[in-house]
Coordinates of C-alpha atoms in Angstrom, one line a residue:
M1 CA 60.4 79.5 97.0
E2 CA 60.2 77.0 99.9
V3 CA 61.0 78.3 103.4
G4 CA 63.6 75.6 104.0
Q5 CA 65.6 76.7 100.9
L6 CA 65.7 80.4 101.5
P7 CA 68.9 82.3 100.8
D8 CA 70.5 84.0 103.7
R9 CA 69.5 87.5 102.6
V10 CA 65.9 86.4 102.2
R11 CA 65.9 85.0 105.7
D12 CA 67.5 88.1 107.1
F13 CA 64.8 90.4 105.8
A14 CA 62.0 88.0 106.9
A15 CA 63.5 88.0 110.4
Y16 CA 63.6 91.8 110.3
L17 CA 60.0 92.0 109.1
Q18 CA 58.9 89.6 111.9
G19 CA 60.5 91.9 114.4
L20 CA 58.9 95.0 112.9
N21 CA 55.5 93.3 112.9
A22 CA 55.8 92.3 116.6
R23 CA 56.3 95.9 117.6
L24 CA 53.1 97.0 116.0
D25 CA 49.4 96.8 116.9
Q26 CA 48.2 94.3 114.4
R27 CA 44.6 95.5 114.8
A28 CA 45.3 99.1 114.0
G29 CA 46.9 101.3 111.4
W30 CA 48.1 100.0 108.0
C31 CA 49.3 96.8 109.8
G32 CA 45.7 96.1 110.7
V33 CA 44.5 96.8 107.2
F34 CA 47.0 94.3 105.7
W35 CA 46.2 91.6 108.2
Q36 CA 42.5 92.1 107.6
R37 CA 42.6 92.1 103.8
D38 CA 45.3 89.5 103.1
P39 CA 46.4 87.5 106.1
E40 CA 47.9 84.8 103.9
G41 CA 50.0 87.4 102.1
M42 CA 51.3 88.8 105.4
R43 CA 52.2 85.3 106.6
A44 CA 54.0 84.6 103.3
C45 CA 56.1 87.7 103.7
L46 CA 56.9 87.0 107.3
D47 CA 58.1 83.5 106.5
G48 CA 60.2 84.7 103.5
S49 CA 58.3 82.9 100.8
E50 CA 57.2 86.2 99.3
V51 CA 58.7 89.7 99.0
P52 CA 56.1 92.4 99.9
P53 CA 56.0 95.5 97.7
W54 CA 58.1 98.2 99.2
D55 CA 55.1 100.5 99.8
V56 CA 53.8 97.9 102.3
V57 CA 57.0 98.1 104.3
E58 CA 56.8 101.9 104.2
A59 CA 53.3 101.7 105.5
L60 CA 54.4 99.5 108.4
L61 CA 57.2 102.0 109.2
K62 CA 54.6 104.8 109.3
D63 CA 52.8 102.7 111.9
L64 CA 56.1 102.4 113.8
A65 CA 56.5 106.2 113.6
A66 CA 53.1 106.6 115.2
T67 CA 54.2 104.3 118.0
L68 CA 57.8 105.1 118.7
G69 CA 58.3 108.5 117.0
T70 CA 59.4 109.7 113.6
G71 CA 63.1 109.8 114.4
H72 CA 63.1 106.1 115.4
A73 CA 61.2 105.2 112.3
E74 CA 63.6 107.1 110.0
R75 CA 66.6 105.2 111.4
E76 CA 64.7 101.9 110.9
A77 CA 63.9 102.8 107.3
A78 CA 67.5 102.9 106.3
R79 CA 68.1 99.4 107.7
A80 CA 64.8 98.1 106.3
R81 CA 65.6 99.4 102.8
A82 CA 69.0 97.7 102.7
L83 CA 67.7 94.4 103.9
Y84 CA 64.7 94.6 101.5
R85 CA 66.8 95.3 98.4
A86 CA 69.1 92.4 99.2
S87 CA 66.1 90.1 99.7
A88 CA 64.4 91.2 96.5
R89 CA 67.5 90.6 94.5
A90 CA 68.0 87.1 95.9
H91 CA 64.3 86.3 95.1
D92 CA 64.5 87.7 91.6
A93 CA 67.7 85.8 90.8
G94 CA 66.1 82.5 91.6
P95 CA 64.5 80.1 89.1
G96 CA 61.5 81.8 87.4
G97 CA 62.2 85.2 88.9
R98 CA 62.1 87.1 85.7
A99 CA 58.8 85.5 84.6
L100 CA 57.3 86.2 88.0
L101 CA 58.3 89.9 87.9
A102 CA 56.8 90.2 84.4
D103 CA 53.5 88.6 85.5
R104 CA 53.3 91.0 88.5
M105 CA 53.8 94.0 86.3
D106 CA 51.0 92.8 84.1
V107 CA 48.7 92.4 87.1
M108 CA 49.7 95.9 88.5
A109 CA 49.1 97.5 85.1
R110 CA 45.5 96.1 85.1
E111 CA 45.0 97.1 88.7
R112 CA 46.0 100.7 87.9
R113 CA 43.6 100.9 85.0
Y114 CA 40.8 99.7 87.2
A115 CA 41.7 102.3 89.9
A116 CA 41.8 105.0 87.3
R117 CA 38.3 104.1 86.1
R118 CA 37.1 104.0 89.7
L119 CA 38.4 107.5 90.3
Q120 CA 36.5 108.8 87.2
E121 CA 33.3 107.0 88.2
L122 CA 33.3 108.0 91.8
G123 CA 34.3 111.6 91.0
A124 CA 31.3 112.0 88.7
R125 CA 29.1 110.3 91.3
L126 CA 30.3 112.7 94.1
D127 CA 29.3 115.7 92.1
S128 CA 25.7 114.4 91.8
V129 CA 25.0 113.1 95.3
T130 CA 22.8 115.2 97.6
G131 CA 22.7 113.3 100.9
Q132 CA 25.5 113.7 103.4
E133 CA 25.7 110.0 104.3
E134 CA 26.0 109.0 100.6
A135 CA 28.6 111.7 100.0
D136 CA 30.7 110.5 102.9
A137 CA 30.6 106.9 101.6
V138 CA 31.6 108.1 98.1
R139 CA 34.5 110.1 99.6
L140 CA 35.8 107.1 101.4
D141 CA 35.6 105.0 98.2
L142 CA 37.4 107.8 96.4
A143 CA 40.2 107.8 99.0
W144 CA 40.7 104.1 98.6
A145 CA 40.7 104.3 94.8
H146 CA 43.3 107.1 95.1
D147 CA 45.4 104.9 97.3
D148 CA 45.0 101.9 94.9
H149 CA 46.2 104.0 92.0
E150 CA 49.2 105.4 93.9
R151 CA 50.2 101.9 95.1
A152 CA 49.8 100.3 91.7
T153 CA 51.9 103.1 90.1
A154 CA 54.7 102.7 92.7
R155 CA 54.7 98.9 92.4
L156 CA 54.9 99.1 88.6
A157 CA 58.0 101.4 88.9
E158 CA 59.6 99.1 91.5
L159 CA 58.9 95.9 89.5
G160 CA 60.3 97.6 86.4
T161 CA 63.5 98.5 88.2
R162 CA 63.9 95.0 89.6
L163 CA 63.4 93.5 86.2
A164 CA 65.9 95.9 84.6
E165 CA 68.5 94.9 87.2
L166 CA 68.4 91.3 86.0
G167 CA 69.9 92.4 82.7
P168 CA 69.0 91.1 79.2
D169 CA 67.0 87.9 79.0
P170 CA 69.4 85.2 77.9
M171 CA 66.5 83.4 76.2
L172 CA 66.2 86.3 73.8
S173 CA 69.8 86.4 72.7
E174 CA 70.5 86.5 69.0
V175 CA 70.9 83.2 67.0
P176 CA 74.6 82.7 66.0
A177 CA 75.3 83.7 62.4
S178 CA 76.5 80.2 61.5
I179 CA 73.0 78.8 62.1
P180 CA 70.7 79.4 59.2
A181 CA 67.3 80.9 59.9
P182 CA 64.5 78.4 59.8
A183 CA 62.1 78.5 56.8
P184 CA 58.8 80.1 57.4
A185 CA 56.2 77.7 58.8
P186 CA 53.1 77.0 56.7
A187 CA 50.0 78.8 57.9
P188 CA 48.1 76.5 60.3
A189 CA 44.7 75.2 59.5
P190 CA 41.8 76.3 61.8
A191 CA 41.7 74.6 65.4
P192 CA 38.4 73.5 66.8
V193 CA 37.2 75.8 69.5
K194 CA 38.6 74.8 72.9
E195 CA 37.5 75.6 76.3
R196 CA 39.3 78.5 77.8
K197 CA 41.8 77.6 80.5
R198 CA 42.4 79.7 83.6
R199 CA 45.4 79.9 85.7
P200 CA 46.7 82.3 88.4
R201 CA 48.9 85.1 87.1
G202 CA 51.5 86.7 89.3
S203 CA 51.0 85.7 92.9
A204 CA 47.9 85.4 95.1
R205 CA 49.8 87.5 97.6
F206 CA 50.0 90.4 95.2
A207 CA 46.8 90.8 93.2
G208 CA 47.1 87.3 91.6
M209 CA 43.8 86.3 90.1
P210 CA 42.5 83.9 87.4
V211 CA 43.2 85.2 84.0
E212 CA 42.0 83.7 80.7
E213 CA 44.6 82.1 78.6
P214 CA 44.7 83.2 74.9
E215 CA 42.4 81.1 72.8
E216 CA 43.8 78.6 70.3
A217 CA 44.1 79.7 66.7
G218 CA 40.7 80.0 65.0
A219 CA 38.8 80.1 68.3
A220 CA 35.7 82.3 68.3
T221 CA 36.3 85.7 69.9
A222 CA 34.1 86.2 73.0
S223 CA 33.1 89.4 74.6
A224 CA 35.3 90.6 77.5
P225 CA 34.0 89.5 80.9
A226 CA 32.8 92.1 83.4
P227 CA 35.4 93.1 86.0
A228 CA 35.2 91.2 89.2
T229 CA 34.6 92.8 92.5
P230 CA 37.8 94.2 93.9
T231 CA 39.3 92.6 96.9
G232 CA 41.2 95.5 98.3
A233 CA 44.3 96.7 96.4
R234 CA 46.2 97.8 99.4
F235 CA 47.9 94.4 99.6
A236 CA 45.9 91.9 97.5
G237 CA 44.3 92.8 94.2
A238 CA 41.5 94.6 92.4
A239 CA 39.7 93.4 89.3
P240 CA 41.5 93.3 86.0
G241 CA 40.8 95.7 83.1
P242 CA 39.1 94.3 80.0
D243 CA 41.8 95.5 77.6
G244 CA 45.5 95.6 77.1
T245 CA 45.9 99.3 76.6
A246 CA 48.4 101.4 78.5
A247 CA 47.2 102.5 82.0
P248 CA 45.7 106.0 81.9
A249 CA 46.5 108.6 84.5
P250 CA 43.8 109.4 87.0
P251 CA 41.2 111.6 85.4
P252 CA 40.7 115.1 86.7
L253 CA 38.0 115.6 89.3
G254 CA 35.8 118.5 89.9
A255 CA 37.0 121.2 92.3
T256 CA 34.7 120.1 95.0
A257 CA 35.5 116.4 94.6
H258 CA 39.2 117.1 94.5
A259 CA 39.1 118.9 97.8
D260 CA 37.0 116.1 99.4
V261 CA 39.3 113.4 98.2
A262 CA 42.4 115.3 99.5
A263 CA 40.8 115.6 102.9
T264 CA 39.8 112.0 103.0
V265 CA 43.2 110.7 101.9
A266 CA 44.8 112.8 104.6
L267 CA 42.5 111.2 107.1
L268 CA 43.4 107.7 105.9
A269 CA 47.1 108.6 106.1
R270 CA 46.7 109.7 109.7

């Protein structure tokens, strides 16, 4: 969506977000994290060409609470929520809105699977480390993985709600009874193997990354690529999962690891 063609409700929320950002220290707190990890995404949200996930807005309001007090931030939250919902609805109702929401849900599902695997791997590693320095590093990674999983879960729920609010897909409506069903198409003959194409899925602002297109019929099945290095799931994205299975819940950690993670997450929240 080009900035010059933004609906009024989108411009209203973008203006609010600009004002909120101006009141925060852009080098500290969650605001600093977002600007460091995805400056292009932040600029896209401030100019209205993208709608940030609601958890990002909530994080900025937490920064505001640390600056101006909890009471002020709570009053701001009600206004922010109303402006945000109106902006999201205007974005979603635009051309391609439904497909974009579906793409982002796919990206978030893969990101949540990746975070779940990271929690399992790091939890097992924490139980085996002996040095204090290494243990501290693993605890920090665990805290971020926990944050990744919580954000991906919240974003999946939000995207699902926004998609449901659009109603049934008119492209999937039933064919009128007066039109006969087409005859089954003959089975296609095998296609030479073609080079896999890659295109961005979702949005680069919200964990968009190159994803392989399905191969043409008859193409040889290749082994799944190794996950890419995550780029920080607090605003941009982490590596995709290699399969299409449902996202698992975070695996249980040992008692010691669970206590360490809880303490580190609390530290990150502060």
